PDB file of C-alpha atoms in Angstrom:
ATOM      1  CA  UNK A   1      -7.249 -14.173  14.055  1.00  0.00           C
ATOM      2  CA  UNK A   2      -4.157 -12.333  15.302  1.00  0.00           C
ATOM      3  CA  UNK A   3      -2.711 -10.008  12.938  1.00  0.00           C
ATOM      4  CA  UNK A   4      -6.067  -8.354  12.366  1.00  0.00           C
ATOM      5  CA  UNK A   5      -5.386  -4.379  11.684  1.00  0.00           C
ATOM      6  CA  UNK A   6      -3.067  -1.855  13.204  1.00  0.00           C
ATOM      7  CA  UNK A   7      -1.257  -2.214   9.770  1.00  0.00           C
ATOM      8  CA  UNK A   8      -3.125   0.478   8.073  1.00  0.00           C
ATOM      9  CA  UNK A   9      -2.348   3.292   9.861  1.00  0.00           C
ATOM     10  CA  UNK A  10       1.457   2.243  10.695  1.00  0.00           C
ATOM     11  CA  UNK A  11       2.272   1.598   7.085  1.00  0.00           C
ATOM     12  CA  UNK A  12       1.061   4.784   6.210  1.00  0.00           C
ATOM     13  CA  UNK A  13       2.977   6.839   9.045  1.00  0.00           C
ATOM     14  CA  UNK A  14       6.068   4.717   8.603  1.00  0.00           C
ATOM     15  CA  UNK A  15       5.986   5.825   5.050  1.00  0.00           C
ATOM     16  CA  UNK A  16       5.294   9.076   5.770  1.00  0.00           C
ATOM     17  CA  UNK A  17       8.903   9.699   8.484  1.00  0.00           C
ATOM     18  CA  UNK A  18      11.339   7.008   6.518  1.00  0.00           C
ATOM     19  CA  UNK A  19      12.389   9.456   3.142  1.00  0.00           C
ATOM     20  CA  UNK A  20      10.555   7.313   0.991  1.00  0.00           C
ATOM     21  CA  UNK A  21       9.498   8.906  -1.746  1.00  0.00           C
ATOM     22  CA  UNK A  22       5.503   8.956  -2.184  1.00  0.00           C
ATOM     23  CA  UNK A  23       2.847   9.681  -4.663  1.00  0.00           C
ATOM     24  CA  UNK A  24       1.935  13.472  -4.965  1.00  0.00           C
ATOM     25  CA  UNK A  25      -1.383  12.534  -4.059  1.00  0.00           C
ATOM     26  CA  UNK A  26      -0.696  11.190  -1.102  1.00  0.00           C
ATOM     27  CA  UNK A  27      -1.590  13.360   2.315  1.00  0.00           C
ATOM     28  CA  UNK A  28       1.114  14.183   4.582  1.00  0.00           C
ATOM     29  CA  UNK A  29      -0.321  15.449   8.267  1.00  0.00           C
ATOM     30  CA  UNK A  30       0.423  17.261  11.060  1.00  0.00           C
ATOM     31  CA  UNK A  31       0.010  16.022  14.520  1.00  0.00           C
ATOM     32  CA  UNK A  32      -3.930  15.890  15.629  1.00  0.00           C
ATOM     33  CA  UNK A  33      -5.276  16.362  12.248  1.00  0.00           C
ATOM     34  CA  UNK A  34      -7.584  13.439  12.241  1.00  0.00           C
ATOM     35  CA  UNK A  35      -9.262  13.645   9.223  1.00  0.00           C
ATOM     36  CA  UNK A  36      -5.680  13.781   7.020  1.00  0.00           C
ATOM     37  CA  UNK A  37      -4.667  10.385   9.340  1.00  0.00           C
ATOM     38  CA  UNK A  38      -7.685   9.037   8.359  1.00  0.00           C
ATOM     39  CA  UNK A  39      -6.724   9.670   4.626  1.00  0.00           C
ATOM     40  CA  UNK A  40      -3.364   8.686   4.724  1.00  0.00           C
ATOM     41  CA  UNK A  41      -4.466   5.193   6.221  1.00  0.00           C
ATOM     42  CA  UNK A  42      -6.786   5.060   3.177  1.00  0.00           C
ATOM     43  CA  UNK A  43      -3.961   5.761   0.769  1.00  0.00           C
ATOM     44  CA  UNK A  44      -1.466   3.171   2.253  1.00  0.00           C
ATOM     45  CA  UNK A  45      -4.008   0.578   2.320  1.00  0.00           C
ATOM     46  CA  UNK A  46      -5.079   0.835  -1.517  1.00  0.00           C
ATOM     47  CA  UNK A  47      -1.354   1.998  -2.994  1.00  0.00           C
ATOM     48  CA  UNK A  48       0.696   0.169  -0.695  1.00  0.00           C
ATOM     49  CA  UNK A  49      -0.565  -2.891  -0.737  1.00  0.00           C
ATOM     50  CA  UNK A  50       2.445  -4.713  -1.430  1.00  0.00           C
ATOM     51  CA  UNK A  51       4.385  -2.943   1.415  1.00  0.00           C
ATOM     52  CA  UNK A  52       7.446  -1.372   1.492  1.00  0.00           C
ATOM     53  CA  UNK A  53      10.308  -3.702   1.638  1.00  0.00           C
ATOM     54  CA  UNK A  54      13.003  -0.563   2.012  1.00  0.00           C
ATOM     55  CA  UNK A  55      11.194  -0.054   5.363  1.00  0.00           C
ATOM     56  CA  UNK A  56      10.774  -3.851   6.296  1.00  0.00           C
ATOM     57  CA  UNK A  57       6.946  -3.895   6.070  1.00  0.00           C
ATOM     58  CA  UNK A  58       5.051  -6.617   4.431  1.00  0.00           C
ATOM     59  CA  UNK A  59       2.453  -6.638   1.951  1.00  0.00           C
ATOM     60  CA  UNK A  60      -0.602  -5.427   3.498  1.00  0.00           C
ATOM     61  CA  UNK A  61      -3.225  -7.495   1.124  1.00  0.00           C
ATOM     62  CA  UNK A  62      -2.482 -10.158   1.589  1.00  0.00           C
ATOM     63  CA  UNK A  63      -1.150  -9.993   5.168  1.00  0.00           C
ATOM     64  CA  UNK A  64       0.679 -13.475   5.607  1.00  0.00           C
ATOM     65  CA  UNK A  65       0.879 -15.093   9.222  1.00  0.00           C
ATOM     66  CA  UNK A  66       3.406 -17.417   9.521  1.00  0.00           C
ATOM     67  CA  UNK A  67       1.665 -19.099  12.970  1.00  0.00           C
ATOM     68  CA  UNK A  68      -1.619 -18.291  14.632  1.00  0.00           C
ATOM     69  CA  UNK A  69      -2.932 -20.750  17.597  1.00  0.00           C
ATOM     70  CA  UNK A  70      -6.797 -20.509  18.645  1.00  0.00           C
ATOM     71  CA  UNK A  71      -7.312 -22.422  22.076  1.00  0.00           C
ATOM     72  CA  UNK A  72     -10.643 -22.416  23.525  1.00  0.00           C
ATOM     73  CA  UNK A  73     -10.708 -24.670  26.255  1.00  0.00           C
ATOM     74  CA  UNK A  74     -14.172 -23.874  28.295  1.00  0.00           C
ATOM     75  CA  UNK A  75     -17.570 -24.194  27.655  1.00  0.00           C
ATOM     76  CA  UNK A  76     -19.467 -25.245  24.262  1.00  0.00           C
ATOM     77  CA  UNK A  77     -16.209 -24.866  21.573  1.00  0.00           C
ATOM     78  CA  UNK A  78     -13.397 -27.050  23.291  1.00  0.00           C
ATOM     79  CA  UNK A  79     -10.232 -26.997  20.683  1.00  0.00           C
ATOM     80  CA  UNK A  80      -7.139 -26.572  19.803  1.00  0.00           C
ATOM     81  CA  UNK A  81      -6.578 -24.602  16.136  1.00  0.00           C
ATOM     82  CA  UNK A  82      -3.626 -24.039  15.071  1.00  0.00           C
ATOM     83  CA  UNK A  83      -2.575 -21.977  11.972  1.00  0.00           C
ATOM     84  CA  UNK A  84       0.210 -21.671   9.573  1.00  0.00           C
ATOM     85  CA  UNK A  85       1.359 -20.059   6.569  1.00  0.00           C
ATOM     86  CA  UNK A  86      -1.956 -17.777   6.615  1.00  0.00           C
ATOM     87  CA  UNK A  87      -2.734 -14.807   4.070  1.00  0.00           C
ATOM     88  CA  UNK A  88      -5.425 -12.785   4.973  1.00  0.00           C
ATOM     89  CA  UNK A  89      -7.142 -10.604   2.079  1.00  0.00           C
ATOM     90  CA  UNK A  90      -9.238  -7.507   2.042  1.00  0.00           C
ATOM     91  CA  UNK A  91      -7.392  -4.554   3.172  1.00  0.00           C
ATOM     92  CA  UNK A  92      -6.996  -3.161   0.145  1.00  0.00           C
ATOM     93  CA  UNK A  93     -10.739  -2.362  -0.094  1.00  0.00           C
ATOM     94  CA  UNK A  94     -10.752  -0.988   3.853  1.00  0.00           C
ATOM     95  CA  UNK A  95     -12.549   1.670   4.874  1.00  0.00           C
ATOM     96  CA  UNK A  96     -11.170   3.837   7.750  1.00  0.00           C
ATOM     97  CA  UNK A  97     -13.364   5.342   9.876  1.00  0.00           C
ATOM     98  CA  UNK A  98     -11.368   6.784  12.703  1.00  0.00           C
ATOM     99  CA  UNK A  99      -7.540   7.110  13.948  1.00  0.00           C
ATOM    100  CA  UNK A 100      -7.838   9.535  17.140  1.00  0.00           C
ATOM    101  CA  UNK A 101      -4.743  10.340  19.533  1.00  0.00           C
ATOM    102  CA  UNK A 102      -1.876  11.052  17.035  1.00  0.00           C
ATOM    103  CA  UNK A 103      -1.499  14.433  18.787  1.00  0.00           C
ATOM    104  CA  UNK A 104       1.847  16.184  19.627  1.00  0.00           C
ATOM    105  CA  UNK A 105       1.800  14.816  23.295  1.00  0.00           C
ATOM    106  CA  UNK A 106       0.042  11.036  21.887  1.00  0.00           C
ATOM    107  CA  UNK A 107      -1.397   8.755  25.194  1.00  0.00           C
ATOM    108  CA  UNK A 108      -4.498   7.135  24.015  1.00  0.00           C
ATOM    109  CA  UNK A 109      -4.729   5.960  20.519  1.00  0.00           C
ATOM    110  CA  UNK A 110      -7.453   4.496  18.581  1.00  0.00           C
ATOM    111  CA  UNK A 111      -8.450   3.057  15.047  1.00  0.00           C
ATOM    112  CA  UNK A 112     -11.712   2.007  13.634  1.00  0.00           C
ATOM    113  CA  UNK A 113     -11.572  -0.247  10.356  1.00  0.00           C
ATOM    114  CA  UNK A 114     -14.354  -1.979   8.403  1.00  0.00           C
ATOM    115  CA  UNK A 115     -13.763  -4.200   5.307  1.00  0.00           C
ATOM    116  CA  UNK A 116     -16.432  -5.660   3.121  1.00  0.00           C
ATOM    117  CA  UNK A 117     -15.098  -9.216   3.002  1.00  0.00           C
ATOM    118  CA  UNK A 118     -12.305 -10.479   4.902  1.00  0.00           C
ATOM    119  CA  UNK A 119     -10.325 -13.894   4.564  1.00  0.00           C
ATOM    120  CA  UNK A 120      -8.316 -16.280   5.930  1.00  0.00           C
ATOM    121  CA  UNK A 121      -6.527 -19.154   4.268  1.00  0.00           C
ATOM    122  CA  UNK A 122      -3.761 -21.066   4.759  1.00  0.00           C
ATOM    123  CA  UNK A 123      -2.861 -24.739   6.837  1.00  0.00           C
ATOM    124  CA  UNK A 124      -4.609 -25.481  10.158  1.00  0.00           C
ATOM    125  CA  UNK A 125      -4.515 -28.480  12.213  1.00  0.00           C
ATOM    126  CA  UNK A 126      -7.912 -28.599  14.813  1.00  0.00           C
ATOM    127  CA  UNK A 127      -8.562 -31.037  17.581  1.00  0.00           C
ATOM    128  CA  UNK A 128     -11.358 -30.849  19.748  1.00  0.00           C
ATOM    129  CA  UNK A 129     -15.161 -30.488  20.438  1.00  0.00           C
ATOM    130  CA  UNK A 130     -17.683 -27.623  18.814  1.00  0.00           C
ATOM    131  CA  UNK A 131     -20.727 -27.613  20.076  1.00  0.00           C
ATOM    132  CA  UNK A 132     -21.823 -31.394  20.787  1.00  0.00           C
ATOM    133  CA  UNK A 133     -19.704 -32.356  17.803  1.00  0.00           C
ATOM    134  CA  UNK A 134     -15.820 -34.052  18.415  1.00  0.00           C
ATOM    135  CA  UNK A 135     -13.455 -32.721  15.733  1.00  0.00           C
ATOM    136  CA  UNK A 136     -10.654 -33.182  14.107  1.00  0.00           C
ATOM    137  CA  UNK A 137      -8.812 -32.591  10.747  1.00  0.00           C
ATOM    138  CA  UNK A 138      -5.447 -31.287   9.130  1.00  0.00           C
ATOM    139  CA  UNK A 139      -5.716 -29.650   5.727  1.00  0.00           C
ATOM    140  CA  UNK A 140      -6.436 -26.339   4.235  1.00  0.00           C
ATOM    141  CA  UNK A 141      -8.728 -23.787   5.629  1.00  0.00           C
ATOM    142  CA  UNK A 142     -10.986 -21.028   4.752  1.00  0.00           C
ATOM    143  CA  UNK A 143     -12.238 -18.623   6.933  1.00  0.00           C
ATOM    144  CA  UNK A 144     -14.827 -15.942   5.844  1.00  0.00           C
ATOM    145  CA  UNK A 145     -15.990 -12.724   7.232  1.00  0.00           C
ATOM    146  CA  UNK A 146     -18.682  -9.986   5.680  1.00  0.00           C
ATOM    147  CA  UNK A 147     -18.769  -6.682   7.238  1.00  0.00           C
ATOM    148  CA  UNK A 148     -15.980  -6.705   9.438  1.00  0.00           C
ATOM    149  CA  UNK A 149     -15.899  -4.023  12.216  1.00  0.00           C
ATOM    150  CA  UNK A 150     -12.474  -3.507  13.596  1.00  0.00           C
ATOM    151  CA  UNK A 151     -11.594  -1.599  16.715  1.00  0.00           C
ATOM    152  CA  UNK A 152      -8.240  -1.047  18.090  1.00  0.00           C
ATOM    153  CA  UNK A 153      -7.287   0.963  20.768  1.00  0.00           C
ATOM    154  CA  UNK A 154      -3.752   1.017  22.993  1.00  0.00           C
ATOM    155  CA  UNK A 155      -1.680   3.669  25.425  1.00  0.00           C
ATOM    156  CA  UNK A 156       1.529   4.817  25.472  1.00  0.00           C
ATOM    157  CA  UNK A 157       4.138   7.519  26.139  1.00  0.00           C
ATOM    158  CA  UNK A 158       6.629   9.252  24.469  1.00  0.00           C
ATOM    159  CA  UNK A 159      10.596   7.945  25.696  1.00  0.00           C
ATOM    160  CA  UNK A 160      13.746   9.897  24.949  1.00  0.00           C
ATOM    161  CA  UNK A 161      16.686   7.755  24.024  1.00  0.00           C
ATOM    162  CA  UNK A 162      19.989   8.614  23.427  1.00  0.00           C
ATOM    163  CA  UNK A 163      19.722   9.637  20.025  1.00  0.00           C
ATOM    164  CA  UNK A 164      17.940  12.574  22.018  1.00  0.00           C
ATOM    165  CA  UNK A 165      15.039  11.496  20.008  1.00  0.00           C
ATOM    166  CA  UNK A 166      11.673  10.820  21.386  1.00  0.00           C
ATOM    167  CA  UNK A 167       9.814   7.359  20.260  1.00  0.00           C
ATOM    168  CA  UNK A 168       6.685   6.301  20.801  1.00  0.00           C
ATOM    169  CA  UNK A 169       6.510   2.984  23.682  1.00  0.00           C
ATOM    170  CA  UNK A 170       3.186   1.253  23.205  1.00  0.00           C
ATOM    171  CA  UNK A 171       1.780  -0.247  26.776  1.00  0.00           C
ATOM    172  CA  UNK A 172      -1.468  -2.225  26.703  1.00  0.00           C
ATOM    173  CA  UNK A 173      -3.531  -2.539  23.303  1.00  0.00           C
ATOM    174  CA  UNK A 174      -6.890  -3.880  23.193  1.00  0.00           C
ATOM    175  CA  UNK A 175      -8.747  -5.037  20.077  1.00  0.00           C
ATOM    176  CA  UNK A 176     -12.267  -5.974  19.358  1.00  0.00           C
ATOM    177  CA  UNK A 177     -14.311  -7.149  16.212  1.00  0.00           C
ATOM    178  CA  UNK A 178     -17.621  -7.596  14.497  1.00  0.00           C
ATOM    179  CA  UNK A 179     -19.007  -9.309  11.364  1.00  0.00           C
ATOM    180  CA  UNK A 180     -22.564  -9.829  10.251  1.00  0.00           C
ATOM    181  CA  UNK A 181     -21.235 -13.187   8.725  1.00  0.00           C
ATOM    182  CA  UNK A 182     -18.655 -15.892   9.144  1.00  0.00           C
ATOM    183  CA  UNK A 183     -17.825 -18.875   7.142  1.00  0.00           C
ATOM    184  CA  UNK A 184     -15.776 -21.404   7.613  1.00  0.00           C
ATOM    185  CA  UNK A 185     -14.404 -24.377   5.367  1.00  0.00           C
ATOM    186  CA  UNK A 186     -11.837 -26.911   6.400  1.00  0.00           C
ATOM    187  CA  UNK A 187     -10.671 -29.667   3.990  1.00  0.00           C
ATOM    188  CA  UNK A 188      -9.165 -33.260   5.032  1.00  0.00           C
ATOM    189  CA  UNK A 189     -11.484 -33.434   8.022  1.00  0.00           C
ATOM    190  CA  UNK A 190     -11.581 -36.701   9.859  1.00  0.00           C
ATOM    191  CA  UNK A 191      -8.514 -38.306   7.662  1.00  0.00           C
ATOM    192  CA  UNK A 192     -10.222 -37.357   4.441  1.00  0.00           C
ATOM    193  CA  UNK A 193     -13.610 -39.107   5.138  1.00  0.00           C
ATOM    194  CA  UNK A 194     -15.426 -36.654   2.619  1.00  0.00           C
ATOM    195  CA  UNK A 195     -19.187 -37.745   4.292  1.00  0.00           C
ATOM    196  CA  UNK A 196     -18.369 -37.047   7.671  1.00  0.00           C
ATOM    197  CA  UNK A 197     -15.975 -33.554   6.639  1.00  0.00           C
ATOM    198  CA  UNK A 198     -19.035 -32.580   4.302  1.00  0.00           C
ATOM    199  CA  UNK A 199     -21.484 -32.642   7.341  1.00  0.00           C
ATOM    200  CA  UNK A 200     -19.087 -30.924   9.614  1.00  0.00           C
ATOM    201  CA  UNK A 201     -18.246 -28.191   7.562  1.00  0.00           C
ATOM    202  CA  UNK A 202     -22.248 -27.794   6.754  1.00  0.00           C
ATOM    203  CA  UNK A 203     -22.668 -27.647  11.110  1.00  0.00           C
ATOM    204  CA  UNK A 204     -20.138 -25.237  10.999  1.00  0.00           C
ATOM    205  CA  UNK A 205     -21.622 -22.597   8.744  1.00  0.00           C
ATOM    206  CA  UNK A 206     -24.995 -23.570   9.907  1.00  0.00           C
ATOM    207  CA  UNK A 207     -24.452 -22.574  13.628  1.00  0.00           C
ATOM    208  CA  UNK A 208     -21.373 -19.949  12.876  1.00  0.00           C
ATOM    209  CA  UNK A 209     -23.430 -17.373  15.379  1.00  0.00           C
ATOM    210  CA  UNK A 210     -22.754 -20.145  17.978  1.00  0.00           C
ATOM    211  CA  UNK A 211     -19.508 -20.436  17.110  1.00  0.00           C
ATOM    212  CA  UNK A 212     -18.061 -17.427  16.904  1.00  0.00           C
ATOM    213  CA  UNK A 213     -19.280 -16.152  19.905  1.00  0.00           C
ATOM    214  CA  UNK A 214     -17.521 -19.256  21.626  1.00  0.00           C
ATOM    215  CA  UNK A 215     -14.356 -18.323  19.686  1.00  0.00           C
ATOM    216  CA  UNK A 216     -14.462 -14.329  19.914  1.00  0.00           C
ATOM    217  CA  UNK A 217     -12.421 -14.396  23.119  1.00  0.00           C
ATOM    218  CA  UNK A 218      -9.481 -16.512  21.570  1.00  0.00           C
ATOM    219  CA  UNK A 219      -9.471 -14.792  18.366  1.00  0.00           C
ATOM    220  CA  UNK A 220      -9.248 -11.380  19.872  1.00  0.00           C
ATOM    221  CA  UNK A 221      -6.432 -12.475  21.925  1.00  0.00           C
ATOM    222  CA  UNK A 222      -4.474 -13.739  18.538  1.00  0.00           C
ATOM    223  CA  UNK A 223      -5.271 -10.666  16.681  1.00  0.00           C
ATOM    224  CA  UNK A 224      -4.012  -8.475  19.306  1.00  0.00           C
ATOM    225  CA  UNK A 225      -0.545 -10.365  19.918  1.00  0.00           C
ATOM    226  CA  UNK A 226      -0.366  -9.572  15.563  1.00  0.00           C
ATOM    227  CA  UNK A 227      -1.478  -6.062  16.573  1.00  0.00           C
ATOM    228  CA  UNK A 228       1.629  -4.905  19.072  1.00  0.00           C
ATOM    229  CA  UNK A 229       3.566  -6.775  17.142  1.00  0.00           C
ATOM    230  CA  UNK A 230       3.177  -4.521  13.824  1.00  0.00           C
ATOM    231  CA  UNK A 231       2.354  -1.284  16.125  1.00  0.00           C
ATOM    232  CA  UNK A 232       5.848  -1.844  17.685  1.00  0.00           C
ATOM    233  CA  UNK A 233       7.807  -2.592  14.838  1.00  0.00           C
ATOM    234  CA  UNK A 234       6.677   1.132  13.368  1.00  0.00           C
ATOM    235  CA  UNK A 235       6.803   3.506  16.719  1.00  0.00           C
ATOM    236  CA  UNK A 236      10.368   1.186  17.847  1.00  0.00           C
ATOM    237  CA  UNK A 237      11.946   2.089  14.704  1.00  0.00           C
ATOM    238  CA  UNK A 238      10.825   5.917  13.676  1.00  0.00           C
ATOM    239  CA  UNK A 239      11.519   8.959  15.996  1.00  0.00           C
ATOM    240  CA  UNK A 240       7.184   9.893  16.229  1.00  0.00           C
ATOM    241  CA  UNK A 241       8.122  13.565  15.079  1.00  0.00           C
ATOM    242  CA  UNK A 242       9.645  12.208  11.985  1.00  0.00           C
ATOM    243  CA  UNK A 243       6.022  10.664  11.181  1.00  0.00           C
ATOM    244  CA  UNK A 244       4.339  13.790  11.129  1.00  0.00           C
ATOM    245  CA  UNK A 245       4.452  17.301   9.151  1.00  0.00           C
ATOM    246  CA  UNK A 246       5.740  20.094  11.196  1.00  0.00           C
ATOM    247  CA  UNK A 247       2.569  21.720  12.884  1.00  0.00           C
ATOM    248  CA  UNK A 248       4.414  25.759  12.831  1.00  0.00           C
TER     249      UNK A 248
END
């Protein structure tokens, strides 16, 4: 799970400093004003869903991942999962509960996101052990979360360059993530042996707590390569004034 969530709030400040022409509706906000960031993360998520291509961003919902590699090598879940051509759905219905640190003078940043359902699908390719189960398959997978809680949080500074504009330089990010309920389907498990995929795929969902708590580690670590990714791409390519109203 790399490319998990910074998305919301970029799209909607990248929007916001790049002359493109929005909605009336939407919220434009000065530095520090939390609760209009908040908004404005809301908006992009539900009327920019299919990004804006004038900017370079891609469509929000569904967010595609071309690659995404899970490797768990330790303890209970020993694999290898690799991931391609993945959309992930459910931004669009995204509730934002905080964005904190787009002051003025921005260090610390952070973003809370919950969705209702979130999912992955796309090819994978697995190898390995789960639980006291080996494993192995190549096909197309589904991957299932209800109530996801997403927390992001990074530093940074501002840097002058020789535009003699100041951008914003992300330094460490750190991600974490919740869900009262994971599912997981793979298809073409064990060379297509639909007995032995069926009961696999039934262990799976039936001991997901297991599971996921094995994965969590790896996961978080995918997500947040997908986060400073997308966070870079916006703060590397607008001055930060330009994302904000004037606060005089």
């Amino acid at each position: 799970m790399n490319r998990l969530v910074i998305f919301v709030l970029l799209a909607g400040l990248v929007a916001l400093g790049s002359g493109i022409k929005l909605p009336a509706s939407y919220s434009q906000c000065k530095t520090g004003d939390e609760p209009c960031v908040v908004q404005a993360i809301t908006n992009t998520f539900q009327k920019f869903q299919g990004g804006v291509p004038a900017l370079g961003l891609a469509s929000l919902d569904p967010l595609r991942i071309d690659e995404m590699d899970i490797v768990q090598g330790t303890g209970p879940v020993n694999i290898v999962l690799n991931f391609k051509n993945v959309d992930i759905t459910g931004f669009k219905d995204v509730a934002v509960k905080k964005a904190k640190g787009f002051t003025e003078t921005p260090n610390v940043m952070e973003m809370n996101l919950r969705l209702p359902v979130a999912s992955l699908v796309g090819s994978y390719k697995i190898k390995g052990k789960v639980l006291i189960l080996p494993i192995q398959g190549e096909g197309i997978s589904n991957m299932t979360m209800v109530n996801c809680d997403f927390l992001m949080k990074w530093n940074g500074a501002l840097e002058k360059r020789a535009n003699g504009k100041e951008y914003y330089q992300m330094n460490k990010i750190k991600a974490t993530f919740d869900t009262t309920r994971f599912y997981m389907h793979l298809t073409n498990l064990f060379n297509g042996d639909k007995a032995l995929g069926d009961n696999m795929n039934q262990f799976l969902n039936d001991n997901w707590e297991d599971i996921l708590k094995e994965l969590k580690p790896a996961i978080i670590g995918a997500f947040t390569k997908i986060f400073r990714a997308i966070i870079t791409n916006v703060f590397e390519n607008v001055p930060y004034e330009e994302l904000f109203l004037p606060n005089a």
